[in-house]
Structures are given as structure tokens and as C-alpha cells.
mmCIF file of C-alpha atoms in Angstrom:
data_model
loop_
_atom_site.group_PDB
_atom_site.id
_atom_site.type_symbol
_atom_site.label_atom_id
_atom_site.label_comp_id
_atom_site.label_asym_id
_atom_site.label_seq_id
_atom_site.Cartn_x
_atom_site.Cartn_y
_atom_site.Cartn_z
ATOM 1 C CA UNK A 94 0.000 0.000 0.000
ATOM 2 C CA UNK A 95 1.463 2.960 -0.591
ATOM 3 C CA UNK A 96 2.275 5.838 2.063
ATOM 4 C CA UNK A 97 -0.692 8.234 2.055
ATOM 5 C CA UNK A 98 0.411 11.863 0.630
ATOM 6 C CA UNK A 99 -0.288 13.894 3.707
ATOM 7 C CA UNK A 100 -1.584 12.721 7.258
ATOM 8 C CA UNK A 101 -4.502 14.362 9.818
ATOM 9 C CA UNK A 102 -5.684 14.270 13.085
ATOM 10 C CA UNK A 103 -8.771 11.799 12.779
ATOM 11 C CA UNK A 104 -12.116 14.251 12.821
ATOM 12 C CA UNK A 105 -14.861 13.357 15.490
ATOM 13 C CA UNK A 106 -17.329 12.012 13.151
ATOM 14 C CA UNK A 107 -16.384 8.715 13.137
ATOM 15 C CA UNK A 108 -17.748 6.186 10.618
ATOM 16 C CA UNK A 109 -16.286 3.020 11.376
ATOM 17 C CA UNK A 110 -15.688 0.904 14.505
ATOM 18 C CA UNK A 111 -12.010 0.755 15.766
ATOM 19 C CA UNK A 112 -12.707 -2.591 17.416
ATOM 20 C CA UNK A 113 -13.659 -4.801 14.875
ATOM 21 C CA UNK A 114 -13.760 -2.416 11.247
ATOM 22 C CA UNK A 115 -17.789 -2.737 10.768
ATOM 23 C CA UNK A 116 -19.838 0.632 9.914
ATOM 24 C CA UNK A 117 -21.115 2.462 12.834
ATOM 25 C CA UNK A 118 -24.372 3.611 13.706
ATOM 26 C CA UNK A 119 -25.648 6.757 15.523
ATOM 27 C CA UNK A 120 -28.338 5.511 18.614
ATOM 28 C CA UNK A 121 -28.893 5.584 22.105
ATOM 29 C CA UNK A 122 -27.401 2.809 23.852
ATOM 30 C CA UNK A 123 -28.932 0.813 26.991
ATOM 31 C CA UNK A 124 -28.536 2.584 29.739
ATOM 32 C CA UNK A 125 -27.843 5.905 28.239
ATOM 33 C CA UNK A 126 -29.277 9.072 27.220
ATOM 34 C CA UNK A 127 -27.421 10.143 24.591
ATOM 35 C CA UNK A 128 -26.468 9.420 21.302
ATOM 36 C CA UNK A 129 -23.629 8.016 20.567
ATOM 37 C CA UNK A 130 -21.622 5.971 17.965
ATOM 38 C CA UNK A 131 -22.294 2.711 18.343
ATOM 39 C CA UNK A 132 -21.288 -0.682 16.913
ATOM 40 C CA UNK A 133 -24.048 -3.052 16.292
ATOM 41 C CA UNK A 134 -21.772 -5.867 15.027
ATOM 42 C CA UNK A 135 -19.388 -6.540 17.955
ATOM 43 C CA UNK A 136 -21.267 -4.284 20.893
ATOM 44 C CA UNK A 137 -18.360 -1.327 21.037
ATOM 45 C CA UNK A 138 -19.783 2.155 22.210
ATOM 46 C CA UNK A 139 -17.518 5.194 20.904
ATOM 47 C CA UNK A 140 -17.940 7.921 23.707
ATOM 48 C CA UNK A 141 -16.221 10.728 23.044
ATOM 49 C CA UNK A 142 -15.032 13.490 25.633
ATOM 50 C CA UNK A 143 -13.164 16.862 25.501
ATOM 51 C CA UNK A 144 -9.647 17.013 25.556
ATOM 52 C CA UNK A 145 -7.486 19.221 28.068
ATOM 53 C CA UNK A 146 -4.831 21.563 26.179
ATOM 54 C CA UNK A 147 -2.327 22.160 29.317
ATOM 55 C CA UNK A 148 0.353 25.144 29.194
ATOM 56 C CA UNK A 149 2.762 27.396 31.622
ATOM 57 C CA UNK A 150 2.898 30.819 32.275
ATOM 58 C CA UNK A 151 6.471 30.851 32.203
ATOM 59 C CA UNK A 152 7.936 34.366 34.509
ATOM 60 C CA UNK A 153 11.673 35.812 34.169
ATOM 61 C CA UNK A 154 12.018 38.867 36.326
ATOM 62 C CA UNK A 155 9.688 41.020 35.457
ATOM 63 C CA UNK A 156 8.930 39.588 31.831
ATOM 64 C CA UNK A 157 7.031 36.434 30.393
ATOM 65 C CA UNK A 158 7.929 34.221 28.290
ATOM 66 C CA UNK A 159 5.931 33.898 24.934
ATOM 67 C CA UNK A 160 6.125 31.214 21.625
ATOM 68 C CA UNK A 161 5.500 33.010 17.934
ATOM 69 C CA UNK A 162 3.600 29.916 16.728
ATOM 70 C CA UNK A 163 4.760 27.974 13.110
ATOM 71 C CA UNK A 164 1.609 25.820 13.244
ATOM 72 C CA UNK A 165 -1.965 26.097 12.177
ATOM 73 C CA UNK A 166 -4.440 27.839 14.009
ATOM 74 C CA UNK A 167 -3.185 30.830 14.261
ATOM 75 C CA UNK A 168 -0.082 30.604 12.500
ATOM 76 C CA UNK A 169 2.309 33.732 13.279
ATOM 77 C CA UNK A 170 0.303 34.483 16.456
ATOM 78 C CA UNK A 171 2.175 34.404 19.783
ATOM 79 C CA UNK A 172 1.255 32.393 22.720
ATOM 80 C CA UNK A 173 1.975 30.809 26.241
ATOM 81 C CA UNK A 174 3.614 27.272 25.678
ATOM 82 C CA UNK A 175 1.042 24.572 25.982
ATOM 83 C CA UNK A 176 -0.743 21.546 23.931
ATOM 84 C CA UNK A 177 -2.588 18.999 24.723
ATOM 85 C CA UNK A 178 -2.447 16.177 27.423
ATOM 86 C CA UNK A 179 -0.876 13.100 26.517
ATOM 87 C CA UNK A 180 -1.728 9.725 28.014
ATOM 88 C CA UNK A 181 0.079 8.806 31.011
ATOM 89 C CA UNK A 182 1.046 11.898 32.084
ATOM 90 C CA UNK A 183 -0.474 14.591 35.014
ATOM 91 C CA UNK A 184 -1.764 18.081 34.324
ATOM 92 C CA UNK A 185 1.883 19.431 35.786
ATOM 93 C CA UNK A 186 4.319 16.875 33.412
ATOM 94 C CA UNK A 187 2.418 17.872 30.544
ATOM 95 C CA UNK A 188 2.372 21.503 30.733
ATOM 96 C CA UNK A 189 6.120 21.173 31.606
ATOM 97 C CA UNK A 190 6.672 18.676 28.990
ATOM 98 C CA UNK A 191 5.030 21.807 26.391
ATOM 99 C CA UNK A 192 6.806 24.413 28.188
ATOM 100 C CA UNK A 193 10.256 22.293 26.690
ATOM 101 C CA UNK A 194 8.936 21.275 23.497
ATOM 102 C CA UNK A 195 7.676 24.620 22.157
ATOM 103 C CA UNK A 196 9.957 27.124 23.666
ATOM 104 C CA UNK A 197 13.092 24.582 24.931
ATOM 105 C CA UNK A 198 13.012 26.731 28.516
ATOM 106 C CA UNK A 199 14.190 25.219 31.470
ATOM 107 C CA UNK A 200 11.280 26.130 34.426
ATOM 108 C CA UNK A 201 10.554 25.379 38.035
ATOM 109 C CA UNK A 202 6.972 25.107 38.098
ATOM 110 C CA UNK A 203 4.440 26.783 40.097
ATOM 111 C CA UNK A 204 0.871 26.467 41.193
ATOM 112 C CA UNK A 205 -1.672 25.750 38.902
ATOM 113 C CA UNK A 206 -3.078 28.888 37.758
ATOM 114 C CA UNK A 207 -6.157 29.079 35.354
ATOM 115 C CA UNK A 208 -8.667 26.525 34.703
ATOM 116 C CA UNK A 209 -10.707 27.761 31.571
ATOM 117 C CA UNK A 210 -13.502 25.727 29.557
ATOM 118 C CA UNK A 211 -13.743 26.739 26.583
ATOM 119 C CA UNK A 212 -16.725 24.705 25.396
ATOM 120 C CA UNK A 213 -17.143 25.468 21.487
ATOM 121 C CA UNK A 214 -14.047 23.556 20.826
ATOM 122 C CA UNK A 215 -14.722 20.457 23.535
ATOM 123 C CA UNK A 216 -11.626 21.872 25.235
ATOM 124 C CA UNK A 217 -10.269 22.702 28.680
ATOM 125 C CA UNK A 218 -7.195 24.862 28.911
ATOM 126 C CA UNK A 219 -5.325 25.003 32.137
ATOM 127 C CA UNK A 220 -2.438 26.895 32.733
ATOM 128 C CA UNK A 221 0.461 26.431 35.668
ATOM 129 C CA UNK A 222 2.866 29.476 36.971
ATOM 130 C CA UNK A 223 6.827 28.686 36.317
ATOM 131 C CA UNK A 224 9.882 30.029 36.876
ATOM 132 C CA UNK A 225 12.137 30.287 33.868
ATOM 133 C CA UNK A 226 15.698 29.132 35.499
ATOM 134 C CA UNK A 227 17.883 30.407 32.457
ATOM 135 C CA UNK A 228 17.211 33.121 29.474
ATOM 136 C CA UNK A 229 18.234 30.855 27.215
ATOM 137 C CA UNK A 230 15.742 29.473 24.797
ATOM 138 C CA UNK A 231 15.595 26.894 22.040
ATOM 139 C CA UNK A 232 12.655 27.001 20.244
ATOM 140 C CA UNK A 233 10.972 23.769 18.352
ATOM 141 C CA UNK A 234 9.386 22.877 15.548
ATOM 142 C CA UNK A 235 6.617 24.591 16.126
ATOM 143 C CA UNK A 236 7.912 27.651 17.164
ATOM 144 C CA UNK A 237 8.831 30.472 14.756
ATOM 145 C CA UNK A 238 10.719 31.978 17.507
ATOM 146 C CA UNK A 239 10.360 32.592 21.713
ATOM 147 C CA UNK A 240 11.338 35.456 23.721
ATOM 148 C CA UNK A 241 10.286 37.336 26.621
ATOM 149 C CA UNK A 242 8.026 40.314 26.985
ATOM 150 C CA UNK A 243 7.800 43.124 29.647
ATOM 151 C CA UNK A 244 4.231 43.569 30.712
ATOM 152 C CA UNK A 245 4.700 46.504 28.101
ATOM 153 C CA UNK A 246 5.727 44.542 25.031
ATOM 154 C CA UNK A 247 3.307 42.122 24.811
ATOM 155 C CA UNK A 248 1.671 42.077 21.716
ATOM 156 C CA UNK A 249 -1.983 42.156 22.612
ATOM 157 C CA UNK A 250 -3.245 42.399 19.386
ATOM 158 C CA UNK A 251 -1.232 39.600 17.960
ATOM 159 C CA UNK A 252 -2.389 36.900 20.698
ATOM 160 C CA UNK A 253 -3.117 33.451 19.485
ATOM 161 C CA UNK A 254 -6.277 32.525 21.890
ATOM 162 C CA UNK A 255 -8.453 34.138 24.618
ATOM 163 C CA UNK A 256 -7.227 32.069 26.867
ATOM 164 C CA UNK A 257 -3.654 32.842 26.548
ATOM 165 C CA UNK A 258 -4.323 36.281 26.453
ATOM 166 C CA UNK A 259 -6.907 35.912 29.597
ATOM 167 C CA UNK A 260 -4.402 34.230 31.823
ATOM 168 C CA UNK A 261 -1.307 37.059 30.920
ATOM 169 C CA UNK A 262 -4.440 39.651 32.396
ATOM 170 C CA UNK A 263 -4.996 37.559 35.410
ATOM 171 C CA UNK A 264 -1.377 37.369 35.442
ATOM 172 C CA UNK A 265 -0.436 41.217 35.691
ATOM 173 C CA UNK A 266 -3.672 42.239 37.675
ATOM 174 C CA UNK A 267 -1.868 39.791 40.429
ATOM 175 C CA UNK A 268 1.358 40.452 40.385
ATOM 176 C CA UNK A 269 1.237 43.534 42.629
ATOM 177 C CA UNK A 270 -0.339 41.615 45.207
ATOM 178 C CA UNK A 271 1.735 38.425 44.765
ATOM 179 C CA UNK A 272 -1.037 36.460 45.702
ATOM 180 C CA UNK A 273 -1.986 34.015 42.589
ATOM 181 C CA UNK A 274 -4.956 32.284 43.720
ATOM 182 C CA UNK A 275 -6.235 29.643 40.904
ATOM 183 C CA UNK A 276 -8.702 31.299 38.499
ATOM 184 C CA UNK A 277 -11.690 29.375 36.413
ATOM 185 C CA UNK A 278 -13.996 30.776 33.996
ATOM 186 C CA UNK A 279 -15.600 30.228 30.766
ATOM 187 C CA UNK A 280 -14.145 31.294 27.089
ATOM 188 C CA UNK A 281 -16.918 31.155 25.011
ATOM 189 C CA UNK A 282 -15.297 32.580 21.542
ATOM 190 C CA UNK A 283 -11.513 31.160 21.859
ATOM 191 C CA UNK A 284 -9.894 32.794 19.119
ATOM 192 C CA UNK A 285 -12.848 36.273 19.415
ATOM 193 C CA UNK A 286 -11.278 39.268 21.232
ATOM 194 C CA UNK B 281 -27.247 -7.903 11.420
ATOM 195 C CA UNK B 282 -28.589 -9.354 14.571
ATOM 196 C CA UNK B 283 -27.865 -6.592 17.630
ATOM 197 C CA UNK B 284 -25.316 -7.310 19.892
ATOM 198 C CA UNK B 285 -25.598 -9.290 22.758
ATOM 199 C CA UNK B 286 -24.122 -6.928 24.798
ATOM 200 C CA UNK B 287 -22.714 -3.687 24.611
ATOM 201 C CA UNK B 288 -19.319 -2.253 26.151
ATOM 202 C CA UNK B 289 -17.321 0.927 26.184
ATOM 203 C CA UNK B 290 -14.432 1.043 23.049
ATOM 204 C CA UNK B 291 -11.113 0.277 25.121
ATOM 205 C CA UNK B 292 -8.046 2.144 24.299
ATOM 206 C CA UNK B 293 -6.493 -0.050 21.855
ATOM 207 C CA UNK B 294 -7.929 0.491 18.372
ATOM 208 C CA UNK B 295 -7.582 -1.416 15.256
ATOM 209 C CA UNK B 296 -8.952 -0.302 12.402
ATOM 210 C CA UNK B 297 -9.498 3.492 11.686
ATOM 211 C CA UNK B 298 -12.862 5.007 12.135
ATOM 212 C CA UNK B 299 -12.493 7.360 8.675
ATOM 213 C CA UNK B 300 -12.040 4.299 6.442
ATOM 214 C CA UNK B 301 -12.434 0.963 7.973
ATOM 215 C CA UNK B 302 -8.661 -0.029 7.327
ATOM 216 C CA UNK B 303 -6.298 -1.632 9.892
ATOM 217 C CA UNK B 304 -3.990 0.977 11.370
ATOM 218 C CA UNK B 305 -0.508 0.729 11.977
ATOM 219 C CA UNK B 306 1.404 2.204 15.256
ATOM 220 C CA UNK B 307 4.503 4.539 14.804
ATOM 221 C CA UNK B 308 5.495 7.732 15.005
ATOM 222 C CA UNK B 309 3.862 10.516 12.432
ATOM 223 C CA UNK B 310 5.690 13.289 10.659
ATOM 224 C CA UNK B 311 6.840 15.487 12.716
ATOM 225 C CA UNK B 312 5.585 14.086 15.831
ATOM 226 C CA UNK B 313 7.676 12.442 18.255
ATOM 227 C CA UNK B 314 5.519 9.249 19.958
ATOM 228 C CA UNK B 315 3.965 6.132 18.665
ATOM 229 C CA UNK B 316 0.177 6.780 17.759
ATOM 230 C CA UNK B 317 -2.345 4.274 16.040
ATOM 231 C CA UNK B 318 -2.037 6.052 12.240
ATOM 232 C CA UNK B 319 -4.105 4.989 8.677
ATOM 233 C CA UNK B 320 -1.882 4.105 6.386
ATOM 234 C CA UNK B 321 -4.288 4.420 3.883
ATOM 235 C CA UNK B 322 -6.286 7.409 4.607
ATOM 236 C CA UNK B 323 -3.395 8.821 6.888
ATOM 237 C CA UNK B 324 -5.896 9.796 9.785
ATOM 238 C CA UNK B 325 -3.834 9.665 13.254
ATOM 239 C CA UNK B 326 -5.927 8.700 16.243
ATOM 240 C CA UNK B 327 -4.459 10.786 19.061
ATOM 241 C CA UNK B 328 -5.274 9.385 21.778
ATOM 242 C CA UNK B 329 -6.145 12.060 25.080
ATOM 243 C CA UNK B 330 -6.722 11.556 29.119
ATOM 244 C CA UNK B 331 -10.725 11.940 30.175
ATOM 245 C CA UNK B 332 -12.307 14.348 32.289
ATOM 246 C CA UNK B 333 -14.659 13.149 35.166
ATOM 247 C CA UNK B 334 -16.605 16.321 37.053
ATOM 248 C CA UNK B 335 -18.468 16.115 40.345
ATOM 249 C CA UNK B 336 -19.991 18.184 43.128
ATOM 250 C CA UNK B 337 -19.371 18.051 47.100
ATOM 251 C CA UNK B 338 -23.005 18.675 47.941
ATOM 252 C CA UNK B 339 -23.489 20.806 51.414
ATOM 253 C CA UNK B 340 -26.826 20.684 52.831
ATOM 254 C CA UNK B 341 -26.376 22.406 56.391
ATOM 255 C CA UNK B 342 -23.659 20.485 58.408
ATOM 256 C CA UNK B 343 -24.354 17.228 56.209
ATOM 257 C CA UNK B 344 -23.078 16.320 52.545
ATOM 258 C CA UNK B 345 -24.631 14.209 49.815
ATOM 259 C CA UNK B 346 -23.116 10.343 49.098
ATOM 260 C CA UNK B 347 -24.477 8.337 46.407
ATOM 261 C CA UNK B 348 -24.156 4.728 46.541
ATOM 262 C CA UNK B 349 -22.980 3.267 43.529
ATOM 263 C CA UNK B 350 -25.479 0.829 41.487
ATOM 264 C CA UNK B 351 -22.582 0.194 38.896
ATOM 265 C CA UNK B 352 -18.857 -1.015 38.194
ATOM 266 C CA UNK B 353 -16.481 -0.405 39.033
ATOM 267 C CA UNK B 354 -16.932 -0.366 42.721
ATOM 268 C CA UNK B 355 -20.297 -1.426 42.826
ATOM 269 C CA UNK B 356 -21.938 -0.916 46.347
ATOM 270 C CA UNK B 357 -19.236 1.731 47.303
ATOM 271 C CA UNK B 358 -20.005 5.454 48.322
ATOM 272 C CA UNK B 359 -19.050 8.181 46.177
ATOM 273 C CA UNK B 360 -19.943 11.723 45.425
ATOM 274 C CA UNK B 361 -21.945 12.149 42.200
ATOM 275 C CA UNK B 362 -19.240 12.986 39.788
ATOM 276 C CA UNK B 363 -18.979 11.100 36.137
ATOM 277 C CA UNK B 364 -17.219 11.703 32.612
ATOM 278 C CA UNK B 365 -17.941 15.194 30.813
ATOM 279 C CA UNK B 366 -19.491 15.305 27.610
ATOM 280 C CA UNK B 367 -19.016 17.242 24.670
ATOM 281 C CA UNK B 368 -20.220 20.696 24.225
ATOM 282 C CA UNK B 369 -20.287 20.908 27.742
ATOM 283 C CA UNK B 370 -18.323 22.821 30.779
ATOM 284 C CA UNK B 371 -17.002 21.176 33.599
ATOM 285 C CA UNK B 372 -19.424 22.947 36.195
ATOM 286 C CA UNK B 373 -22.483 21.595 33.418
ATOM 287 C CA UNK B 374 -20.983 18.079 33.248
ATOM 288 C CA UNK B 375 -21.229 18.397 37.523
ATOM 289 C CA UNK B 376 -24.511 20.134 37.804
ATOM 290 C CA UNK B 377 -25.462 17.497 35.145
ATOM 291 C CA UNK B 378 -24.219 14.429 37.276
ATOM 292 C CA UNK B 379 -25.308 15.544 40.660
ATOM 293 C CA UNK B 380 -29.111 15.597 38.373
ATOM 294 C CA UNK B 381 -28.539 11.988 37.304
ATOM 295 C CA UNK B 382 -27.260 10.376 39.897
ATOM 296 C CA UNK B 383 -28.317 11.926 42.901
ATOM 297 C CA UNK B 384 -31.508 13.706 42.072
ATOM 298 C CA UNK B 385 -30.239 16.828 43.582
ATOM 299 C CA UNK B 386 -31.307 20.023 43.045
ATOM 300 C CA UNK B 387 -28.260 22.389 44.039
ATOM 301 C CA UNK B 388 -26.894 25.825 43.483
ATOM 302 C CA UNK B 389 -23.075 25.171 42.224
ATOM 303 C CA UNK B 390 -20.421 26.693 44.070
ATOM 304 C CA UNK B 391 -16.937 27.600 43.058
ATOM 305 C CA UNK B 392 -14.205 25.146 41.930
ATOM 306 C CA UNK B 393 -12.604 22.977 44.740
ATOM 307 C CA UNK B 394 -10.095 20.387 43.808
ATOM 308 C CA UNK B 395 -8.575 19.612 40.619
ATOM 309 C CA UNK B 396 -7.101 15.986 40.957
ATOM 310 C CA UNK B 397 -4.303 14.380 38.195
ATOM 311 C CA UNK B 398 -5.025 10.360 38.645
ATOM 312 C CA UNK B 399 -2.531 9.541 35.736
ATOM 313 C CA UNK B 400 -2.616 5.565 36.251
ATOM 314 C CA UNK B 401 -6.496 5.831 34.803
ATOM 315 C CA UNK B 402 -5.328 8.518 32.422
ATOM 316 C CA UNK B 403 -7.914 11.080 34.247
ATOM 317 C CA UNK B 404 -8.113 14.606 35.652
ATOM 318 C CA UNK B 405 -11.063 14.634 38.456
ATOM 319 C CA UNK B 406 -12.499 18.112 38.941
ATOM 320 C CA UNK B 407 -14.923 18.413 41.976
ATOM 321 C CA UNK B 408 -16.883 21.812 42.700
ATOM 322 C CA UNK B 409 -18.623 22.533 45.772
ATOM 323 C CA UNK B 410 -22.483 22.993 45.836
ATOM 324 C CA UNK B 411 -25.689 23.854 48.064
ATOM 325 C CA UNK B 412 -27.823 21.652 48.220
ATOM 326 C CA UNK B 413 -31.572 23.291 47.750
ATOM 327 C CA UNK B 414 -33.819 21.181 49.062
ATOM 328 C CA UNK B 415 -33.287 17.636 50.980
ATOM 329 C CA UNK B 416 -35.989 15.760 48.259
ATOM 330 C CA UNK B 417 -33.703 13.306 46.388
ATOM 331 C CA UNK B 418 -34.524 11.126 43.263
ATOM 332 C CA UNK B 419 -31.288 8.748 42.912
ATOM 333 C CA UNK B 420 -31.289 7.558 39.125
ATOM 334 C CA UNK B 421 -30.302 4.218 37.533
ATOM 335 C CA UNK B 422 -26.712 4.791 38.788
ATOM 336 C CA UNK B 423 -27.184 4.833 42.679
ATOM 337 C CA UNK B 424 -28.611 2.638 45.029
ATOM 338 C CA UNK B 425 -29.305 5.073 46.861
ATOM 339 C CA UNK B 426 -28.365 8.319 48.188
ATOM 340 C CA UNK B 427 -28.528 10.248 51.332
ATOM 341 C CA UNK B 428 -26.691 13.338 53.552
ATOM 342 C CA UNK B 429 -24.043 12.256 55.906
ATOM 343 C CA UNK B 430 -22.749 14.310 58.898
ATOM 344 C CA UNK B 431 -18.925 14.213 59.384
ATOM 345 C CA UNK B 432 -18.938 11.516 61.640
ATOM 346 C CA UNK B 433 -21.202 9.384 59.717
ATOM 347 C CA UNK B 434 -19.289 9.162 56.459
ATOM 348 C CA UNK B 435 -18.306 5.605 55.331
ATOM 349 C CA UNK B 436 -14.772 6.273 55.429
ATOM 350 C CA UNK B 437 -13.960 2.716 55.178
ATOM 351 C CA UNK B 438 -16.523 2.235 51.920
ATOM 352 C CA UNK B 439 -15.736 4.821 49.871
ATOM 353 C CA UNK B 440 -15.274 4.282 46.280
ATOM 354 C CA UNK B 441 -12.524 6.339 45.132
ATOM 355 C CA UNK B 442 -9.414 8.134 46.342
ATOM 356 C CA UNK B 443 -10.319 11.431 44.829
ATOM 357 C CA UNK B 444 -13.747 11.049 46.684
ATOM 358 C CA UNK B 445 -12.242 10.942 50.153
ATOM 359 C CA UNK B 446 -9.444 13.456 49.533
ATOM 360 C CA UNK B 447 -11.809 15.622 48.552
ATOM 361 C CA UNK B 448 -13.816 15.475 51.353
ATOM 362 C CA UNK B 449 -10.968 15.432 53.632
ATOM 363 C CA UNK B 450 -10.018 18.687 52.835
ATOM 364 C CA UNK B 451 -13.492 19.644 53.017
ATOM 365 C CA UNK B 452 -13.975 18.913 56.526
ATOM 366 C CA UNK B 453 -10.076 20.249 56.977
ATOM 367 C CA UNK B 454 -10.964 23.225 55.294
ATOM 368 C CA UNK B 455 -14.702 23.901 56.835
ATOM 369 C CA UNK B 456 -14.098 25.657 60.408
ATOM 370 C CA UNK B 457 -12.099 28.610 58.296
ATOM 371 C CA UNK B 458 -15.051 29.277 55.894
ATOM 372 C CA UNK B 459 -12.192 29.300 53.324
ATOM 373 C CA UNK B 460 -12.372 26.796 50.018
ATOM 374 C CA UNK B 461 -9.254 27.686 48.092
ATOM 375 C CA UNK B 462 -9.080 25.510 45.217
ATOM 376 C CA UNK B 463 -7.118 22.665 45.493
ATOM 377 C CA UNK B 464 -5.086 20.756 42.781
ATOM 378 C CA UNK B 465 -2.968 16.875 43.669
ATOM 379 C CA UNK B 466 -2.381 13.817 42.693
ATOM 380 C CA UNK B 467 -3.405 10.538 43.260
ATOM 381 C CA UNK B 468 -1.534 7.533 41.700
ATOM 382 C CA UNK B 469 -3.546 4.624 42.765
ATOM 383 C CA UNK B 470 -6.862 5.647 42.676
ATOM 384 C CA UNK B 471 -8.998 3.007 44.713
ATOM 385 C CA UNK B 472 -6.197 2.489 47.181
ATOM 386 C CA UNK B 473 -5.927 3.569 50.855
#
């Protein structure tokens, strides 16, 4: 067979049962009372859930640490290092896990920060404090480049989501108090202003 | 096709892709850097993400609300009403929503209490606190029934999870200040002691 000429994140509509190949069908299962995907060859219900996208606020003195990002959405935009949670691993390894992927900073982390659903995209974002330990960066694949920002210099206009830019609010609203208690509210337009 | 016999939650290992029906491969995708289950001949990539389960610690005076569990796992166990959150959903709808089903509760939700990383079941728990409205309760399919403890009456001993008793350990810890800071941990074996 040959190698398929580009790959993509499987969609939620989902036609086909992972368990044994047959076509699936959209129902209410026993017990339930919601539709779902369902299998009515071998039995297999697909539930489906929203996914966390976990991230760091990462501080240096008195600037933060922001990605210019080199991936679609919101290609050019900059944001806080995060991405979504990978099996196996806690809110806290996968935000520092991001925080080292996307920007290549070495952090201490901090308290968890902001817990935001943000509903129209089946997401939850949830942000952690850190402490960069060294200025120097080395930013990934997909990172056009990092740096860090006085409160200042960041570039409102140009923020990737409304959760990034949210938390960087939250963020310099508590900073003269030095009391960062965690923070959760609703986004209801992510990428809206 | 004759229906099922029985019907069962997809597990985690998939093997055929739900765009095309064909039989997936596991390696690493273009510019990726783990193993995922990827279509060779559609190139979808299943990416594969932890769950969310939301819940409410019900207050009604100086009691709170258990549910005892009608299903597995931990059948005949105590738990507060907490379950997985669905799509298009927030995690304070997904609790208000569970408290509904399995308790029968009507409550007024209250702010956002623990936030619990249980990475051996690849799950973040998120509890909120609530006020319970009126004592009438209509436990669903789920429970066996459900009822309002005082402190000294909880099951200690027959609760079903980990995040469950933490969570209303700190509760009771956290009750004679009046104070409910939100509260984030881990748990890495989840029905232990």
C-alpha cells in the first residue's frame, strides 16, 4: 500500500468501529441518554469526551515568556507554551513537557493557575505558573521563535487565543499583590477578542 | 445484522481506523515524536487524550450528599456524584449534570474545589462545591441510593474512590475557616488507601 500523501488528526465524526472495522451507527445505547456511535456488530460504544490543552505561564524577572507559533491555528500568532495532554502523564508533566517542546526553557513550576472551559471547541485549557531558570531558549518545531516580553511589550493584538491572552491579564492584575490564587472561567469565543 | 448481545465501552487499543475501515498501523507521524495508532491508507492519526470526570461536594447544612454506587467499578461503594464530561459541555455543566442523574439533587453550584491528576487511569477529576436546595432526592439508575451524611457518619472505610475521600478530607479540613481555596494533587492509585 502505498504511504498516504499527507496525514490528519482523525475528525470526530467517526464512521467506522475501531474494534472490529464494521460501519457504525448513531443511537442511544442501553442505559444511556445520549447518542452516541455505536457498533451493532461486535457491541463497542464510541464515547467521546473533551480534551485538556495544558500550558505554563512561564515568569523571568519582570517579563514572560511567549512562543511566535509555526503551526496552524493561528499561525504567526504568539502564545503561552502549551498543547494537549498526553496519556500517562499529570496536568503538571504535561504543561512542563510543552513548556520544553515549544519554547526549549528550562522552568521550576508553580501552582496551577487558570482553569478555563472553553466549550465550542470540547476543550479545557489550564495553565500552571513557572519560573524560567535560564534566558536561554531553544525554540521547536513549532515555534517560529520565543522570547520574553515586559508587561509593556506584549503584543496584545497579535495573541493566538483568549485564553492565553486571559491568563497574561490575570497574570499582571496579580502580580502587585503576589497572591496568585487559581482562576476558572468560561471562554466562550476562543480565538474572538 | 442481529444486535449485539451486549454492549461495552471502546477500550483504548484500536484497530482499524474510524475514517475508512482499514487496519492501522502504530509509529510515530511526521513530525511528531511518539507512537500513535495512524491509517496508512487514509493517513488519519488517532491521538489518543486523558478523560475528564466532574463532580460536586453537595453541602446541605452540616451534612453532605453520598451516592451509593449501582454500577462497576466499585459497585456498592459510596461516592460523590461525579462522572465523565461530555461534549459541548463545561465542567461545572458536566457536575450540575451528574449531581441531576445520579443523585436527584437540586443544588446551586459553588466555586471550583479540587482539581485531581489520577494519571494511572489517564484522568483529571475536577470536583466543585455545591448547596444543596432542598433535601428531596430522586437517585437515578446509577445509585442505590443516596442520602446526607454528617462528618462523623461518612463511610470512610466504603468509599469508592481516592479522589472522593481526599476531597472530602479537605473539606472537613478546610470547613471551620469558611475558606475553600481551590485545590489541585495527585493521586496515583486511585482506589487504594
Amino acid at each position: 500500500m502505498p504511504a498516504p500523501s499527507f496525514y490528519f488528526p482523525a475528525p470526530r465524526t467517526q464512521k467506522f468501529c475501531s474494534q472490529c472495522g464494521a460501519a457504525l451507527v448513531i443511537r442511544i445505547p442501553p442505559d444511556d441518554n445520549r447518542q452516541r456511535d455505536v457498533c451493532e456488530n461486535c457491541g463497542a460504544i464510541h464515547y467521546q469526551n473533551p480534551r485538556n490543552v495544558v500550558g505554563v505561564l512561564p515568569v523571568l524577572d519582570d517579563t514572560v515568556l511567549l512562543c511566535k507559533r509555526a503551526i496552524q491555528p493561528r499561525y504567526g500568532k504568539w502564545t503561552l507554551p502549551a498543547g494537549f495532554m498526553e496519556l500517562s502523564e499529570t496536568t503538571a508533566q504535561g504543561a512542563m513537557r510543552e513548556t520544553q517542546e515549544e519554547a526549549g526553557a528550562q522552568i521550576e513550576l508553580g501552582p496551577l493557575y487558570t482553569v478555563i472551559d472553553v466549550p465550542a471547541v470540547n476543550q479545557v485549557h489550564i495553565f500552571y505558573l513557572g519560573k524560567v531558570l535560564s534566558p536561554e531558549l531553544h525554540p521547536g518545531p513549532e515555534s517560529l521563535e520565543a522570547g520574553f516580553f515586559k508587561e509593556s511589550e506584549i503584543p496584545w493584538g497579535d495573541l493566538a487565543f483568549r485564553t492565553v491572552s486571559s491568563t497574561l491579564e490575570h497574570y499582571f492584575k496579580d502580580k502587585p499583590s503576589g497572591q496568585f490564587p487559581t482562576r476558572h472561567y468560561d471562554v466562550l469565543f476562543p480565538v474572538g477578542d
